[in-house]
């Protein structure tokens, strides 16, 4: 089974001009994750050193996904789309064969 986070990482590999900001519920806590060029990083706390450890498991819920233009600047992020639901993004990924 391919985890949703891995599918989103594959999307960012295919579209390196985009960054995904994922808001998710992990262990009953809201987390924010940035995905860029196939790598995921927590914004809410430290990220595991091993990139093979998925930041979200199958039991975690994706609440919203924002598409941003690269390069990312914290002070002035350029949003392409905001608040995409997982079902909407999941369909886009399927349409792309991801």
Protein backbone atom coordinates (compact mmCIF):
# COMPACT_ATOMS: atom_id res chain seq x y z
CA UNK A 1 0.00 0.00 0.00
CA UNK A 2 1.33 3.42 -0.96
CA UNK A 3 0.82 6.00 1.77
CA UNK A 4 -0.80 9.33 0.85
CA UNK A 5 2.35 11.19 1.96
CA UNK A 6 4.41 9.18 -0.54
CA UNK A 7 1.98 10.02 -3.33
CA UNK A 8 2.29 13.71 -2.47
CA UNK A 9 6.07 13.42 -2.47
CA UNK A 10 5.91 11.85 -5.94
CA UNK A 11 3.73 14.75 -7.09
CA UNK A 12 6.40 17.22 -5.91
CA UNK A 13 9.08 15.28 -7.75
CA UNK A 14 7.06 15.62 -10.93
CA UNK A 15 6.30 19.31 -10.30
CA UNK A 16 9.45 20.74 -8.64
CA UNK A 17 8.15 24.28 -9.16
CA UNK A 18 5.51 23.57 -6.50
CA UNK A 19 5.56 23.09 -2.76
CA UNK A 20 2.75 21.37 -0.89
CA UNK A 21 1.81 22.52 2.59
CA UNK A 22 -0.13 19.72 4.25
CA UNK A 23 -2.20 20.17 7.39
CA UNK A 24 -2.78 16.80 9.00
CA UNK A 25 -4.00 15.17 12.17
CA UNK A 26 -1.29 12.88 13.59
CA UNK A 27 -1.68 11.28 16.99
CA UNK A 28 -4.58 13.67 17.74
CA UNK A 29 -2.39 16.71 17.09
CA UNK A 30 -2.54 19.07 14.13
CA UNK A 31 0.71 19.07 12.19
CA UNK A 32 1.95 21.13 9.26
CA UNK A 33 4.24 19.49 6.74
CA UNK A 34 6.02 21.02 3.75
CA UNK A 35 6.76 18.78 0.78
CA UNK A 36 9.31 19.93 -1.81
CA UNK A 37 11.11 17.93 -4.49
CA UNK A 38 10.05 14.64 -2.92
CA UNK A 39 11.05 15.40 0.66
CA UNK A 40 8.75 16.07 3.61
CA UNK A 41 9.54 18.21 6.66
CA UNK A 42 7.50 19.11 9.72
CA UNK A 43 7.01 22.82 10.35
CA UNK A 44 5.51 22.20 13.78
CA UNK A 45 8.48 20.29 15.30
CA UNK A 46 11.67 18.48 14.37
CA UNK A 47 11.70 16.06 11.44
CA UNK A 48 13.22 12.58 11.79
CA UNK A 49 16.73 12.42 10.33
CA UNK A 50 15.96 9.26 8.33
CA UNK A 51 14.05 10.31 5.17
CA UNK A 52 12.70 6.74 4.85
CA UNK A 53 10.48 7.26 7.92
CA UNK A 54 7.10 8.51 6.63
CA UNK A 55 5.88 11.59 8.46
CA UNK A 56 2.26 10.44 8.15
CA UNK A 57 1.02 6.90 8.52
CA UNK A 58 -2.08 5.23 7.11
CA UNK A 59 -3.98 6.05 10.32
CA UNK A 60 -3.28 9.80 10.09
CA UNK A 61 -5.74 12.17 8.41
CA UNK A 62 -4.91 14.86 5.86
CA UNK A 63 -7.10 17.87 6.65
CA UNK A 64 -6.05 20.30 3.91
CA UNK A 65 -3.43 20.80 1.23
CA UNK A 66 -2.15 24.14 -0.06
CA UNK A 67 -0.22 24.40 -3.31
CA UNK A 68 2.51 27.04 -3.25
CA UNK A 69 4.98 28.31 -5.81
CA UNK A 70 8.67 27.67 -5.34
CA UNK A 71 10.82 29.23 -4.00
CA UNK A 72 9.04 29.29 -0.65
CA UNK A 73 9.42 32.30 1.58
CA UNK A 74 7.88 32.23 5.02
CA UNK A 75 7.29 35.98 5.00
CA UNK A 76 5.57 36.05 1.60
CA UNK A 77 4.34 32.63 0.41
CA UNK A 78 2.76 32.57 -3.04
CA UNK A 79 -0.35 30.38 -2.89
CA UNK A 80 -1.53 28.71 -6.09
CA UNK A 81 -4.47 26.96 -4.36
CA UNK A 82 -5.54 26.80 -0.74
CA UNK A 83 -7.52 24.35 1.33
CA UNK A 84 -7.72 21.39 -1.05
CA UNK A 85 -9.31 18.38 0.61
CA UNK A 86 -7.63 14.98 0.47
CA UNK A 87 -10.36 13.51 -1.79
CA UNK A 88 -9.87 16.32 -4.33
CA UNK A 89 -6.08 15.95 -4.31
CA UNK A 90 -6.34 12.16 -4.33
CA UNK A 91 -8.37 12.36 -7.56
CA UNK A 92 -5.80 14.70 -9.12
CA UNK A 93 -3.03 12.28 -8.18
CA UNK A 94 -4.99 9.39 -9.70
CA UNK A 95 -5.52 11.39 -12.90
CA UNK A 96 -1.74 11.88 -13.06
CA UNK A 97 -1.09 8.19 -12.46
CA UNK A 98 0.35 8.79 -9.00
